[in-house]
Each structure stands twice: as structure tokens, then as C-alpha cells.
Amino acid sequence: MTRRVPRRARPWVGALVAIGIWELVAVTNAAGPQFLASVPAVARVAGDSPGELLRALGGTLQVWAIALAISFVGAVVLGIVVASLPLLDQLGEWVVRSSRSVPALALIPVTILLFGLTTTMEAILVVAAAFWPIFVNTAYAVRRYRVEHREKARALQLRRWSFYRRIVVPASAPMIASGTRAAIGLSMAATIAVELVVGYGGLGGLVLTAEQAGNTPLIYAGVLLGGLAGWLVNRLFVAGQQRLLAWAYRPGVATPLRARAAR
Amino acid sequence: MASRWGREGIAAPGVRHERRLVVRGVRKGLRTASGEVREILADVSFEVAPGELVAVVGPSGAGKTTLLRTISGLLAPDEGEVRYGGEAVDDVPAWLSIVFQDYSKSLFPWMRNLDNVALALSGMGRHEREQRAAGALERVGLGAFARSYPWELSGGMQQRVALARALCGEVSVLVMDEPFASVDALTRTQLEDEVLRLWGEMGFSAILVTHDVGEAVYMADRVIALSSRPARIVGEVAIDLPRPRDHLATRQDPRFGQLYGEVLALVEGVGRPAAGGAPLPGPPAAPAVPPARHRQEEGDLP
Ligand SMILES: Nc1ncnc2c1ncn2[C@@H]1O[C@H](COP(=O)(O)OP(=O)(O)OP(=O)(O)O)[C@@H](O)[C@H]1O
Ligand SMILES: [Mg+2]
């Protein structure tokens, strides 16, 4: 039976089955209509107010993208600097270890205390969520590759600037990319969580308002749209990664990406 | 191709080649992970005449790589000195090029072959750098692969790219650490001839570290044998085989067999008194005058 379904069609079949189960639960009223909207109701809401949904999504993506960009630049630059200066690296060891294990969302009360329910507070939390995976990966890679390639660079009489620009940074790029990929998911979640706390703006705001208005289908539409957007962003990122860092995914090299593809 | 290279060339013949490389009384210890200092090189002295090709053979773990790193200025000797002409060799000088054993680690996979080669060039515009790098690739027969990545090439081709990189600057001394050890036997003979041809055309001095006694005898003007660690020189053999050399003719020459035996005896004799039979050559203090160099014509190449 499973053999008759072509490999590529299977995820679609799985998705349809999941939607079927959802609809079944909804029509049998097993969860109660205020808790689970039926599939057609969600579709209707999405069809009626696509503008509202897309505006909300746009708001979320904007905050997220700006914060991620700030995190990326900051984490990569700091990661390179810290990993290149052993004294700084050692001084920062415990600070980094303890800071990175604090979940960004646990900082919500502190940031509200400091900045109130402002955009600054939102941005800081999202930046905090995205920063550590990128920083840690960058620093790890730079620490490793500046030692691994030092002798070759000396043999080629490379100056420090060329050594970093031509060797250390490109060598570290695949690890920086996987840190960034982790950061994308974490910061997207943080953005929506912060919107839920602040109570307005973006998908979080939309979902919260819908909940207060008892508009269950709109809640589900918002949640699904968020999931879809996250998935799409991830796909785009992976595609870009494979194009720009093709050398790292060359045949015969084991990478997480390749392992996934070969699954 | 040869004439074109001669004009655009890297080292115009004879640029710095009147200088001798002198390794005198070099000792080197390395610190092991457990903290103690292990003696690797015990008093190594030899000289390389301008344009001479010297092979260094020795058992595995003897300290050959350590010796090359010290000669190149990657490591500072604990005692003794390395000089080129009057100049002390510290940090890797611009006129010295190194070919490492593992080409897959010496070429950078994110750069095209052209950029990998051009990395060795500095102090000139981008255009000129790329043109010289392209010329160097052409010289090793890989002109068509300038825009490919190293990992798109076979192992032997990658080692050729590494060779092109080593030879694209103004090189007067080429240092090679078992450069052909990780390619197959056929590619190996081709690469050996490739290096001999480039050496003949460009006139640099060369030090070749190898495990392979046959390769050492085939290529070198002189073979130096090292003891096992801590390395000292146990003897040297002047290779008086005529040039240009050719795998078929040279290796069938009875003289090749004799020299092979002499070198092997030196290497095998390591650790126990030299077995009778193989005559030990004179002390290394009197380095052989390199035999007159014969330019290897392109037509001679297989
Ligand atoms: N970084 C290091 N610290 C301590 N000991 C080292 C270090 N590198 C090499 N050695 C030791 O020095 C000795 C010589 O090493 P080296 O790599 O120079 O040998 P080699 O002659 O090139 O060997 P091979 O023919 O296997 O390449 C070895 O016994 C090795 O254990
Ligand atoms: Mg070695």
C-alpha cells in the first residue's frame, strides 16, 4: 500500500491526513467549537480578511528581520573578535556560558521593567533570542580555523587581514550559517511571543485580539500563517545556503543538510 | 608554452639563484602533550647549492616534516641556524615555497583554482595577479580548470594546482614534503616528471622529502639519509645519473640500481651498524657539486 504512493507525494498525503483528523475532531465537536475551529471556518476567515492577516504577518516579519539582521552583524563581528583574542575569550568564558543558557523569553519581565511595553523592549528580546546561536557558532568556528589554517597562511605569507578575509571567515561560514538557521527559528518564536505579551502588533497581536473577541477561526488562521511563514523562511534560507556555500555541501562531505536530503 | 612562461615568468632564470641554503647545527625539540620536550632534530647540517635538487629520505617519524618546517622558517630552531646567502631564514620568506603532503588540506575548497593559486601572489594589481595565476595553472597543464573548484579535480590534479601555487611567485627555493605520497603510482611518475621539468625550466633549488628511495634517486642530485628520531644525517649519496631523466631509461640504468642500493643501505642501516656491502659515502661536510643541469625539453615528456 505505502509503495503505491510516490516518495514525493507522501508528505502531502501526511498533511491531508492531519487536516482530515483535525476536521473530524472539529465536526464531532470533541474539543468544543470555541477551542477548535473547523477547517472550512478557518479557510473562510482567511478568505474574508486576507489583508488583516497579511498586515499582521508583515508586522511580525519586519520586527523579526530587523532584529535578526542586528543580531547577525553583532554576533558575527563579536564572535570573530572574541575568538581571535585569547585573553578576551578566556575572560568572557563564563559570562558567555551563563548568558547563553538564559532563554530570551525569561528576560521579558526585566525588559518590561527597563523599557516598558515599547518597541525597544521588543527588539531587545528578539535580538537576545537570535544572538547566542550565531555568536557561539561563529566563535567556535573562528577559534578552530584560525589555528587549523595558521601554518598554511604563514607559508603563503598572508597578512592578518587577508588571512581573516580569505581563509578564516569563509572557512567558518558554514557553521555561522547553521547558527543563523537556529537563530531564525528562535527569533521568530520570540517575536510572536513578545507580541502576545505586549498585546498589539503583528501576528501575536492579531491572535490575542481574536481570542478576546472570541473569534476562534481567526486565531487558527493566524497561528497557521505564522507556521507557514516560518517554514517558508527556513526553506529560502536553506536554498540560499546551498547556493552560496556549495563548496561545503560538495559530494562526499557529510553535512546536516546532505544527511537530510539523503534521508 | 615554455617560451611564454619564460617571458611572463615567475622567476626570470638566475634571479636569486646564486645563493646557497645553509642548514647548520640545527637542533629542535617539540613539547609533547604531556609537557616534556622531545628531541626531534639532533644536530642536522647540510647545504643546498643554487639550483640543486636534494632529496631527504628517512624512516617514518624521523623528523623530516619537522626539518622542513624548520628550514622554511615555520619553526625556529632551538640551536643552529638556517641561512640563505647571508640572510637568516625566519618566518617564511617570499622566495621560499612549500608544497605540503596533503593537497586536500592545502587547497581551500571555497576558492576556485585560480584564486587558490593567486593567493600566493601579493603586491600587484588584481588583474596582474590573476594573469600570473592563470599562467601558472597553464604551466602545469590545468589552464582549462582555472574556474573550477579544487574538489572538482582528481587528487593528482589538485597536487598540480598546489604546485602551480608554489611556483607562481618569485621562488628560489621549493620545499616539498612527500608531495606525491597520496596519489596513485601512475600519477606519481607524471608528477615527478612535471616537477623535474619545472625545476629544469625555472632553475630554483629544491628540497624533496620522500619515503620512496626510488623517487629520491630518480629525481635528486643528491640524497640525504636521516636516522630515526632524533634525526641526524647518517650519510648522503650523490646521484650522478645523467639528465634529462626518463622513467623508462633512467630506472633501467644499472647505475640507478647501484645508487638505489646505496641509499637503501643507509636508510635500512638506521638503528644498527651499517651492514657490510653497501659502501658508505664520504662525510656530508663536503657536499657534491651539483651535476650540470640539463634543460628538459618539452618533447621529452610523456
Ligand atoms: N607538535 C608536536 N609535538 C611533539 N612531538 C611532535 C610534534 N610533531 C611531531 N612530533 C614528533 O616528532 C617526531 C617527528 O615528526 P615528523 O612529523 O617530523 O616526522 P616525519 O619524519 O615527517 O614522519 P612521516 O614520515 O611519518 O611524515 C615524531 O616522533 C612525532 O611524534
Ligand atoms: Mg612527515
Coordinates of C-alpha atoms and ligand atoms in Angstrom, one line a residue:
Chain A
M1 CA 0.0 0.0 0.0
T2 CA 2.7 2.5 1.0
R3 CA 4.7 1.5 -2.1
R4 CA 1.9 2.8 -4.3
V5 CA 2.3 6.4 -3.0
P6 CA 5.2 8.0 -4.8
R7 CA 8.0 9.2 -2.5
R8 CA 7.4 12.9 -3.3
A9 CA 3.7 12.7 -2.7
R10 CA 4.0 11.3 0.8
P11 CA 4.4 14.5 2.8
W12 CA 1.3 15.8 1.0
V13 CA -0.6 12.7 1.9
G14 CA 0.5 13.1 5.6
A15 CA -0.6 16.7 5.6
L16 CA -4.0 15.8 4.2
V17 CA -4.4 13.1 6.8
A18 CA -3.6 15.6 9.6
I19 CA -6.1 18.1 8.2
G20 CA -8.7 15.2 8.0
I21 CA -8.2 14.3 11.6
W22 CA -8.4 18.0 12.6
E23 CA -11.7 18.3 10.7
L24 CA -13.0 15.1 12.2
V25 CA -12.3 16.3 15.7
A26 CA -13.9 19.7 14.9
V27 CA -17.2 18.3 13.4
T28 CA -17.7 15.7 16.1
N29 CA -17.3 18.7 18.4
A30 CA -14.9 16.6 20.6
A31 CA -12.9 19.7 21.6
G32 CA -15.7 22.2 21.7
P33 CA -16.3 24.8 19.0
Q34 CA -14.7 27.6 21.0
F35 CA -11.5 25.6 21.2
L36 CA -11.1 24.1 17.8
A37 CA -12.4 25.9 14.6
S38 CA -13.4 23.7 11.7
V39 CA -11.2 23.7 8.6
P40 CA -13.8 25.5 6.4
A41 CA -14.3 28.1 9.0
V42 CA -10.6 28.9 9.1
A43 CA -10.5 29.0 5.4
R44 CA -13.4 31.3 5.3
V45 CA -11.8 33.7 7.8
A46 CA -8.6 33.7 5.8
G47 CA -10.6 34.4 2.6
D48 CA -12.6 37.2 4.2
S49 CA -9.8 39.2 5.7
P50 CA -6.6 38.4 3.9
G51 CA -5.5 42.0 4.2
E52 CA -5.7 41.9 8.0
L53 CA -3.8 38.6 8.2
L54 CA -1.1 39.7 5.8
R55 CA -0.6 43.1 7.5
A56 CA -0.2 41.2 10.8
L57 CA 2.3 38.9 9.2
G58 CA 4.1 41.8 7.7
G59 CA 4.4 43.5 11.1
T60 CA 5.9 40.4 12.6
L61 CA 8.3 39.8 9.8
Q62 CA 9.5 43.4 9.9
V63 CA 10.4 43.3 13.6
W64 CA 11.9 39.9 13.2
A65 CA 14.0 40.8 10.1
I66 CA 15.4 43.9 11.6
A67 CA 16.3 42.3 14.9
L68 CA 17.8 39.3 13.2
A69 CA 19.9 41.5 11.0
I70 CA 21.2 43.4 14.0
S71 CA 21.9 40.1 15.8
F72 CA 23.7 38.6 12.8
V73 CA 26.1 41.5 12.3
G74 CA 26.7 41.9 16.0
A75 CA 27.2 38.2 16.7
V76 CA 29.4 37.6 13.8
V77 CA 31.7 40.6 14.4
L78 CA 31.9 40.0 18.2
G79 CA 32.3 36.3 17.6
I80 CA 35.3 36.9 15.3
V81 CA 36.9 39.4 17.7
V82 CA 36.4 37.4 20.8
A83 CA 37.6 34.2 19.3
S84 CA 40.7 35.9 17.9
L85 CA 41.8 37.5 21.2
P86 CA 42.5 34.6 23.7
L87 CA 42.5 36.9 26.7
L88 CA 39.1 38.3 25.9
D89 CA 37.9 34.8 25.1
Q90 CA 39.0 33.5 28.5
L91 CA 37.6 36.5 30.4
G92 CA 34.3 36.0 28.7
E93 CA 34.1 32.3 29.0
W94 CA 31.7 32.1 32.0
V95 CA 29.8 35.2 31.1
V96 CA 29.0 33.7 27.7
R97 CA 28.1 30.3 29.0
S98 CA 25.7 31.6 31.6
S99 CA 24.2 34.3 29.4
R100 CA 23.5 31.9 26.5
S101 CA 21.6 29.5 28.7
V102 CA 19.1 32.1 29.8
P103 CA 16.1 31.7 27.5
A104 CA 15.3 35.1 25.9
L105 CA 11.7 34.9 27.0
A106 CA 12.7 34.7 30.6
L107 CA 14.0 38.3 30.2
I108 CA 10.6 39.6 29.4
P109 CA 9.8 40.9 32.9
V110 CA 13.3 42.6 33.2
T111 CA 13.0 44.3 29.8
I112 CA 9.5 45.5 30.5
L113 CA 10.8 46.9 33.8
L114 CA 13.6 48.7 32.0
F115 CA 11.9 49.8 28.8
G116 CA 8.1 49.4 29.3
L117 CA 6.0 47.9 26.6
T118 CA 7.9 49.6 23.8
T119 CA 9.4 48.7 20.5
T120 CA 12.9 48.9 22.1
M121 CA 11.9 46.2 24.5
E122 CA 10.5 44.0 21.7
A123 CA 13.7 44.5 19.7
I124 CA 16.0 43.7 22.6
L125 CA 14.2 40.4 23.3
V126 CA 14.3 39.3 19.7
V127 CA 17.9 40.3 19.4
A128 CA 18.7 38.4 22.6
A129 CA 17.0 35.3 21.2
A130 CA 18.9 35.4 17.9
F131 CA 22.3 36.5 19.1
W132 CA 23.7 33.5 21.0
P133 CA 23.4 30.7 18.5
I134 CA 25.1 32.9 15.9
F135 CA 27.7 34.1 18.3
V136 CA 28.6 30.7 19.7
N137 CA 28.9 29.1 16.3
T138 CA 31.0 32.0 14.9
A139 CA 33.4 32.0 17.9
Y140 CA 33.7 28.2 17.8
A141 CA 34.5 28.1 14.1
V142 CA 36.9 31.0 14.2
R143 CA 38.8 29.6 17.2
R144 CA 39.1 26.3 15.3
Y145 CA 40.0 27.5 11.8
R146 CA 42.4 30.3 12.8
V147 CA 44.6 27.6 14.4
E148 CA 44.0 25.0 11.7
H149 CA 44.9 27.2 8.8
R150 CA 47.6 29.3 10.5
E151 CA 50.6 27.5 9.2
K152 CA 49.3 27.4 5.6
A153 CA 48.7 31.1 5.8
R154 CA 52.2 31.7 7.0
A155 CA 53.5 29.5 4.2
L156 CA 51.7 31.8 1.8
Q157 CA 52.9 35.0 3.6
L158 CA 49.3 36.2 4.1
R159 CA 48.8 39.3 6.1
R160 CA 46.4 39.2 9.0
W161 CA 43.6 40.9 7.1
S162 CA 43.8 38.6 4.1
F163 CA 44.1 35.6 6.5
Y164 CA 40.8 36.5 8.1
R165 CA 39.0 37.7 4.9
R166 CA 40.1 35.0 2.6
I167 CA 40.6 32.0 4.9
V168 CA 39.1 32.2 8.5
V169 CA 35.8 33.8 7.6
P170 CA 35.0 31.7 4.6
A171 CA 36.0 28.5 6.5
S172 CA 33.7 29.5 9.3
A173 CA 30.8 30.4 7.0
P174 CA 29.0 27.0 7.1
M175 CA 29.0 27.0 10.9
I176 CA 27.9 30.6 11.0
A177 CA 25.1 29.7 8.6
S178 CA 23.8 26.8 10.8
G179 CA 23.9 29.1 13.8
T180 CA 21.9 31.6 11.9
R181 CA 19.4 28.9 10.9
A182 CA 18.8 28.1 14.5
A183 CA 18.6 31.8 15.3
I184 CA 15.9 32.2 12.6
G185 CA 13.5 29.8 14.4
L186 CA 14.3 31.1 17.9
S187 CA 13.9 34.7 17.0
M188 CA 10.7 34.1 15.0
A189 CA 9.2 32.5 18.1
A190 CA 10.4 35.3 20.3
T191 CA 8.9 37.9 18.1
I192 CA 5.4 36.4 18.3
A193 CA 5.8 35.7 22.0
V194 CA 6.7 39.3 22.6
E195 CA 3.7 40.5 20.6
L196 CA 1.5 38.3 22.7
V197 CA 2.9 39.9 25.8
V198 CA 2.7 43.4 24.5
G199 CA -0.8 42.8 23.2
Y200 CA -0.7 44.5 19.9
G201 CA 1.1 44.4 16.6
G202 CA 1.9 41.5 14.3
L203 CA 0.5 38.0 14.4
G204 CA 0.8 37.8 18.1
G205 CA -1.4 40.9 18.5
L206 CA -3.8 39.6 15.9
V207 CA -4.2 36.3 17.7
L208 CA -4.6 37.9 21.1
T209 CA -7.3 40.3 19.8
A210 CA -9.1 37.4 18.1
E211 CA -9.1 35.5 21.3
Q212 CA -10.5 38.4 23.2
A213 CA -13.2 38.7 20.5
G214 CA -14.0 35.0 20.7
N215 CA -13.0 34.7 17.0
T216 CA -11.6 31.1 17.2
P217 CA -11.2 30.6 13.4
L218 CA -9.1 33.8 13.2
I219 CA -6.8 32.5 16.0
Y220 CA -6.2 29.4 14.0
A221 CA -5.7 31.3 10.7
G222 CA -3.0 33.5 12.5
V223 CA -1.2 30.5 14.0
L224 CA -1.2 28.6 10.7
L225 CA 0.1 31.6 8.8
G226 CA 2.9 32.0 11.3
G227 CA 3.9 28.4 10.9
L228 CA 3.7 28.7 7.1
A229 CA 5.8 31.8 7.1
G230 CA 8.5 30.2 9.4
W231 CA 8.6 27.2 7.1
L232 CA 9.0 29.3 4.0
V233 CA 11.7 31.5 5.5
N234 CA 13.6 28.3 6.5
R235 CA 13.3 26.9 3.0
L236 CA 14.5 30.1 1.5
F237 CA 17.4 30.2 3.9
V238 CA 18.4 26.6 3.2
A239 CA 18.2 27.2 -0.6
G240 CA 20.5 30.3 -0.2
Q241 CA 22.9 28.4 2.0
Q242 CA 23.2 25.6 -0.6
R243 CA 23.8 28.1 -3.4
L244 CA 26.3 30.4 -1.6
L245 CA 28.1 27.7 0.3
A246 CA 28.0 25.0 -2.4
W247 CA 31.6 24.1 -1.6
A248 CA 30.7 23.0 1.9
Y249 CA 28.0 20.7 0.6
R250 CA 30.1 19.1 -2.1
P251 CA 29.8 15.4 -2.8
G252 CA 31.5 13.2 -0.2
V253 CA 31.2 15.7 2.6
A254 CA 28.8 14.8 5.4
T255 CA 26.7 17.8 6.4
P256 CA 23.4 18.0 8.2
L257 CA 21.9 19.4 5.1
R258 CA 23.1 16.5 3.0
A259 CA 22.1 13.9 5.6
R260 CA 18.6 15.4 5.5
A261 CA 18.5 15.3 1.7
A262 CA 19.6 11.7 1.6
R263 CA 17.2 10.6 4.3
Chain B
M1 CA 54.1 27.4 -23.7
A2 CA 57.6 27.2 -22.2
S3 CA 58.8 30.3 -24.0
R4 CA 55.7 32.2 -23.0
W5 CA 56.3 31.3 -19.4
G6 CA 59.9 32.3 -19.8
R7 CA 58.8 35.8 -20.6
E8 CA 55.9 36.3 -18.2
G9 CA 57.7 34.0 -15.9
I10 CA 57.8 34.0 -12.3
A11 CA 61.4 33.8 -11.6
A12 CA 63.4 35.1 -14.5
P13 CA 66.1 32.5 -14.6
G14 CA 69.0 33.3 -12.4
V15 CA 67.3 35.9 -10.3
R16 CA 68.4 34.8 -6.8
H17 CA 69.8 31.5 -7.7
E18 CA 73.4 32.2 -6.9
R19 CA 72.7 31.8 -3.2
R20 CA 73.3 28.7 -1.1
L21 CA 70.9 27.4 1.5
V22 CA 72.9 26.5 4.6
V23 CA 71.5 24.5 7.4
R24 CA 74.0 24.4 10.2
G25 CA 73.9 22.5 13.5
V26 CA 70.1 22.6 13.8
R27 CA 68.5 21.1 16.9
K28 CA 64.9 21.2 17.6
G29 CA 62.8 19.8 20.4
L30 CA 59.0 19.8 20.5
R31 CA 56.8 19.8 23.6
T32 CA 54.5 16.8 23.8
A33 CA 51.0 17.0 25.2
S34 CA 52.3 15.7 28.5
G35 CA 54.6 18.6 28.7
E36 CA 58.0 17.1 28.3
V37 CA 60.3 18.2 25.5
R38 CA 61.0 15.5 23.0
E39 CA 64.2 15.9 20.9
I40 CA 63.3 15.7 17.2
L41 CA 66.3 17.0 15.3
A42 CA 69.7 16.3 16.7
D43 CA 72.3 18.4 15.0
V44 CA 71.4 18.5 11.3
S45 CA 73.7 20.2 8.9
F46 CA 73.7 20.3 5.2
E47 CA 73.8 22.7 2.3
V48 CA 71.8 23.1 -0.9
A49 CA 73.7 24.6 -3.8
P50 CA 72.0 27.1 -6.1
G51 CA 69.7 25.2 -8.4
E52 CA 70.4 21.8 -6.7
L53 CA 67.7 19.3 -6.1
V54 CA 68.3 17.5 -2.8
A55 CA 66.1 14.6 -1.6
V56 CA 65.8 13.8 2.1
V57 CA 64.8 10.2 3.0
G58 CA 64.3 8.7 6.4
P59 CA 62.1 6.4 8.4
S60 CA 58.6 7.4 9.3
G61 CA 58.6 9.7 12.4
A62 CA 62.2 10.6 12.0
G63 CA 61.6 14.3 11.9
K64 CA 61.5 15.0 8.2
T65 CA 58.5 17.2 8.4
T66 CA 59.9 19.0 11.4
L67 CA 63.1 19.6 9.5
L68 CA 61.2 21.1 6.6
R69 CA 59.2 23.3 8.9
T70 CA 62.4 24.5 10.5
I71 CA 64.1 25.1 7.2
S72 CA 61.1 27.1 5.9
G73 CA 61.0 29.3 9.0
L74 CA 57.7 27.9 10.3
L75 CA 59.6 26.7 13.3
A76 CA 62.6 28.4 14.9
P77 CA 65.5 26.0 15.7
D78 CA 66.5 25.7 19.3
E79 CA 70.1 25.8 18.3
G80 CA 71.9 26.3 15.0
E81 CA 70.7 28.3 12.1
V82 CA 69.3 28.3 8.6
R83 CA 70.7 30.8 6.2
Y84 CA 70.2 31.7 2.6
G85 CA 73.1 33.6 1.2
G86 CA 73.8 35.9 4.1
E87 CA 70.2 36.2 5.2
A88 CA 68.8 34.3 8.2
V89 CA 65.6 32.4 7.4
D90 CA 62.9 33.2 9.9
D91 CA 59.2 33.4 9.2
V92 CA 58.6 32.0 5.7
P93 CA 60.4 34.3 3.2
A94 CA 58.8 35.3 0.0
W95 CA 61.3 33.4 -2.1
L96 CA 60.6 30.1 -0.4
S97 CA 57.6 28.0 -1.3
I98 CA 56.2 24.9 0.4
V99 CA 54.2 22.0 -1.1
F100 CA 52.5 20.1 1.7
Q101 CA 51.8 16.4 1.6
D102 CA 48.1 16.7 1.9
Y103 CA 46.8 18.7 -1.1
S104 CA 43.2 18.3 0.0
K105 CA 44.2 20.3 3.1
S106 CA 46.4 22.8 1.4
L107 CA 43.9 24.0 -1.2
F108 CA 40.9 25.9 0.1
P109 CA 37.6 24.4 -1.1
W110 CA 35.8 27.8 -1.2
M111 CA 38.1 29.3 -3.7
R112 CA 38.4 28.5 -7.4
N113 CA 41.7 27.0 -8.5
L114 CA 42.7 30.4 -9.9
D115 CA 42.1 32.1 -6.6
N116 CA 43.9 29.3 -4.7
V117 CA 46.9 29.9 -6.9
A118 CA 46.6 33.7 -6.8
L119 CA 46.6 33.6 -3.0
A120 CA 50.4 33.2 -3.1
L121 CA 50.8 36.5 -5.0
S122 CA 50.8 39.9 -3.4
G123 CA 52.0 43.4 -4.1
M124 CA 50.4 43.7 -7.5
G125 CA 47.0 44.6 -9.0
R126 CA 44.2 42.0 -9.2
H127 CA 44.4 41.8 -12.9
E128 CA 48.1 41.0 -12.9
R129 CA 47.7 38.6 -10.1
E130 CA 45.0 36.6 -11.9
Q131 CA 47.0 36.6 -15.1
R132 CA 50.1 35.2 -13.4
A133 CA 48.0 32.6 -11.6
A134 CA 46.4 31.6 -14.9
G135 CA 49.8 31.3 -16.4
A136 CA 51.0 29.1 -13.5
L137 CA 48.0 26.8 -14.0
E138 CA 48.6 26.6 -17.7
R139 CA 52.2 25.7 -16.9
V140 CA 51.0 22.6 -15.0
G141 CA 48.5 21.7 -17.8
L142 CA 45.4 22.9 -15.9
G143 CA 44.7 26.1 -17.8
A144 CA 41.2 24.8 -18.5
F145 CA 40.4 24.3 -14.9
A146 CA 41.1 27.8 -13.6
R147 CA 37.4 28.4 -12.9
S148 CA 36.8 25.0 -11.3
Y149 CA 37.0 24.3 -7.6
P150 CA 39.8 22.1 -6.3
W151 CA 37.3 19.4 -5.2
E152 CA 36.1 19.1 -8.8
L153 CA 39.6 17.7 -9.7
S154 CA 41.3 14.4 -9.1
G155 CA 44.0 14.1 -6.5
G156 CA 46.8 14.3 -8.9
M157 CA 45.3 17.4 -10.5
Q158 CA 44.9 19.0 -7.1
Q159 CA 48.5 18.4 -6.3
R160 CA 49.3 20.1 -9.6
V161 CA 47.3 23.1 -8.5
A162 CA 49.3 23.2 -5.3
L163 CA 52.5 23.0 -7.3
A164 CA 51.3 25.9 -9.5
R165 CA 50.6 27.9 -6.4
A166 CA 54.1 27.1 -5.0
L167 CA 55.7 28.2 -8.2
C168 CA 53.8 31.3 -9.2
G169 CA 55.7 33.7 -7.1
E170 CA 59.4 34.5 -7.4
V171 CA 60.5 31.2 -5.9
S172 CA 64.2 30.4 -5.4
V173 CA 63.8 27.5 -3.0
L174 CA 61.0 24.9 -3.3
V175 CA 60.4 22.7 -0.3
M176 CA 58.2 19.6 -0.8
D177 CA 57.0 17.3 2.0
E178 CA 56.2 14.0 0.4
P179 CA 54.3 15.7 -2.3
F180 CA 53.3 12.6 -4.2
A181 CA 52.6 10.3 -1.3
S182 CA 48.8 10.4 -1.6
V183 CA 48.4 9.9 -5.4
D184 CA 48.4 6.7 -7.3
A185 CA 51.6 5.3 -8.8
L186 CA 51.0 6.4 -12.4
T187 CA 50.0 9.9 -11.5
R188 CA 53.1 9.9 -9.3
T189 CA 55.5 9.2 -12.1
Q190 CA 53.8 12.0 -14.1
L191 CA 54.1 14.5 -11.2
E192 CA 57.7 13.6 -10.7
D193 CA 58.5 14.4 -14.3
E194 CA 56.3 17.6 -14.0
V195 CA 58.4 18.8 -11.1
L196 CA 61.6 17.9 -12.9
R197 CA 60.5 19.8 -15.9
L198 CA 59.6 22.9 -14.0
W199 CA 62.8 22.7 -12.0
G200 CA 64.7 22.5 -15.2
E201 CA 62.9 25.4 -16.7
M202 CA 62.9 27.7 -13.7
G203 CA 66.1 26.9 -12.0
F204 CA 65.1 27.0 -8.4
S205 CA 66.7 25.0 -5.7
A206 CA 64.6 22.2 -4.2
I207 CA 64.4 20.0 -1.2
L208 CA 62.2 17.0 -1.6
V209 CA 61.2 14.8 1.4
T210 CA 60.1 11.4 0.5
H211 CA 59.7 7.9 1.8
D212 CA 60.4 6.4 -1.6
V213 CA 64.0 5.7 -2.2
G214 CA 63.4 5.1 -5.9
E215 CA 61.8 8.5 -6.2
A216 CA 64.6 10.2 -4.4
V217 CA 67.3 8.6 -6.6
Y218 CA 65.2 9.3 -9.8
M219 CA 64.8 12.9 -9.1
A220 CA 67.6 14.2 -7.0
D221 CA 71.2 15.4 -7.5
R222 CA 71.9 14.3 -4.0
V223 CA 70.1 12.1 -1.4
I224 CA 70.5 12.7 2.3
A225 CA 69.5 9.9 4.6
L226 CA 68.2 10.7 8.1
S227 CA 68.4 8.4 11.2
S228 CA 65.3 7.7 13.1
R229 CA 64.3 10.2 15.8
P230 CA 66.1 12.2 16.9
A231 CA 67.1 12.8 13.4
R232 CA 70.7 13.2 12.4
I233 CA 72.3 12.7 8.9
V234 CA 73.6 9.2 8.5
G235 CA 75.0 9.7 5.1
E236 CA 74.4 11.1 1.6
V237 CA 74.7 9.8 -1.9
A238 CA 75.5 11.9 -4.9
I239 CA 73.3 10.9 -7.8
D240 CA 75.4 11.0 -10.9
L241 CA 72.7 9.8 -13.3
P242 CA 72.5 11.8 -16.5
R243 CA 69.7 14.3 -17.1
P244 CA 67.2 14.7 -18.6
R245 CA 65.9 11.7 -16.8
D246 CA 63.2 9.4 -18.0
H247 CA 61.3 6.8 -16.1
L248 CA 62.0 4.0 -18.6
A249 CA 65.6 4.7 -19.4
T250 CA 66.8 6.0 -16.0
R251 CA 65.3 3.3 -13.9
Q252 CA 66.7 0.6 -16.2
D253 CA 70.2 2.1 -16.0
P254 CA 72.4 -0.3 -13.9
R255 CA 73.8 2.8 -12.1
F256 CA 70.2 3.5 -10.9
G257 CA 70.2 0.1 -9.2
Q258 CA 73.5 0.7 -7.5
L259 CA 72.6 4.1 -6.2
Y260 CA 69.2 2.7 -5.1
G261 CA 71.1 0.1 -3.1
E262 CA 73.4 2.6 -1.5
V263 CA 70.6 4.8 -0.4
L264 CA 68.6 1.9 0.9
A265 CA 71.5 0.6 2.8
L266 CA 71.8 3.9 4.5
V267 CA 68.2 4.0 5.4
E268 CA 68.0 0.4 6.5
G269 CA 71.2 0.7 8.4
V270 CA 69.5 3.1 10.7
G271 CA 69.5 1.9 14.3
R272 CA 72.0 -0.8 13.8
P273 CA 75.6 -0.8 12.4
A274 CA 75.6 -0.4 8.7
A275 CA 75.6 -3.9 7.2
G276 CA 78.6 -4.7 5.1
G277 CA 78.4 -4.5 1.4
A278 CA 77.0 -1.0 0.8
P279 CA 79.8 1.4 0.7
L280 CA 79.2 4.5 2.9
P281 CA 79.9 7.7 1.0
G282 CA 82.2 10.3 2.4
P283 CA 81.3 12.7 5.2
P284 CA 78.5 15.1 4.5
A285 CA 80.8 18.0 5.2
A286 CA 81.8 18.0 1.5
P287 CA 78.6 18.4 -0.5
A288 CA 78.8 17.3 -4.0
V289 CA 78.9 19.9 -6.7
P290 CA 75.5 19.6 -8.5
P291 CA 75.8 18.0 -11.9
A292 CA 75.4 20.3 -14.8
R293 CA 71.7 20.9 -15.3
H294 CA 70.2 19.7 -18.5
R295 CA 67.2 21.6 -19.6
Q296 CA 64.5 19.1 -20.0
E297 CA 62.8 19.7 -23.4
E298 CA 59.1 19.6 -23.6
G299 CA 59.3 16.9 -26.2
D300 CA 60.8 14.6 -23.8
L301 CA 57.8 14.5 -21.6
P302 CA 55.4 11.5 -21.8
Ligands
LIG1 N1 53.7 19.0 17.7 C1 54.5 18.0 18.2 N2 54.7 17.9 19.5 C2 55.5 16.9 19.9 N3 56.0 16.0 19.1 C3 55.8 16.0 17.8 C4 55.1 17.1 17.3 N4 55.0 16.9 15.9 C5 55.7 15.8 15.7 N5 56.2 15.3 16.8 C6 57.1 14.1 16.9 O1 58.2 14.4 16.2 C7 58.6 13.2 15.5 C8 58.9 13.6 14.1 O2 57.7 14.0 13.5 P1 57.7 14.4 11.9 O3 56.3 14.7 11.6 O4 58.7 15.5 11.7 O5 58.2 13.0 11.3 P2 58.3 12.6 9.8 O6 59.7 12.2 9.6 O7 57.8 13.7 8.9 O8 57.4 11.4 9.7 P3 56.5 10.9 8.5 O9 57.5 10.3 7.5 O10 55.6 9.9 9.1 O11 55.8 12.1 7.9 C9 57.6 12.2 15.7 O12 58.1 11.2 16.5 C10 56.5 12.9 16.3 O13 56.0 12.1 17.4
MG2 MG 56.1 14.0 7.6

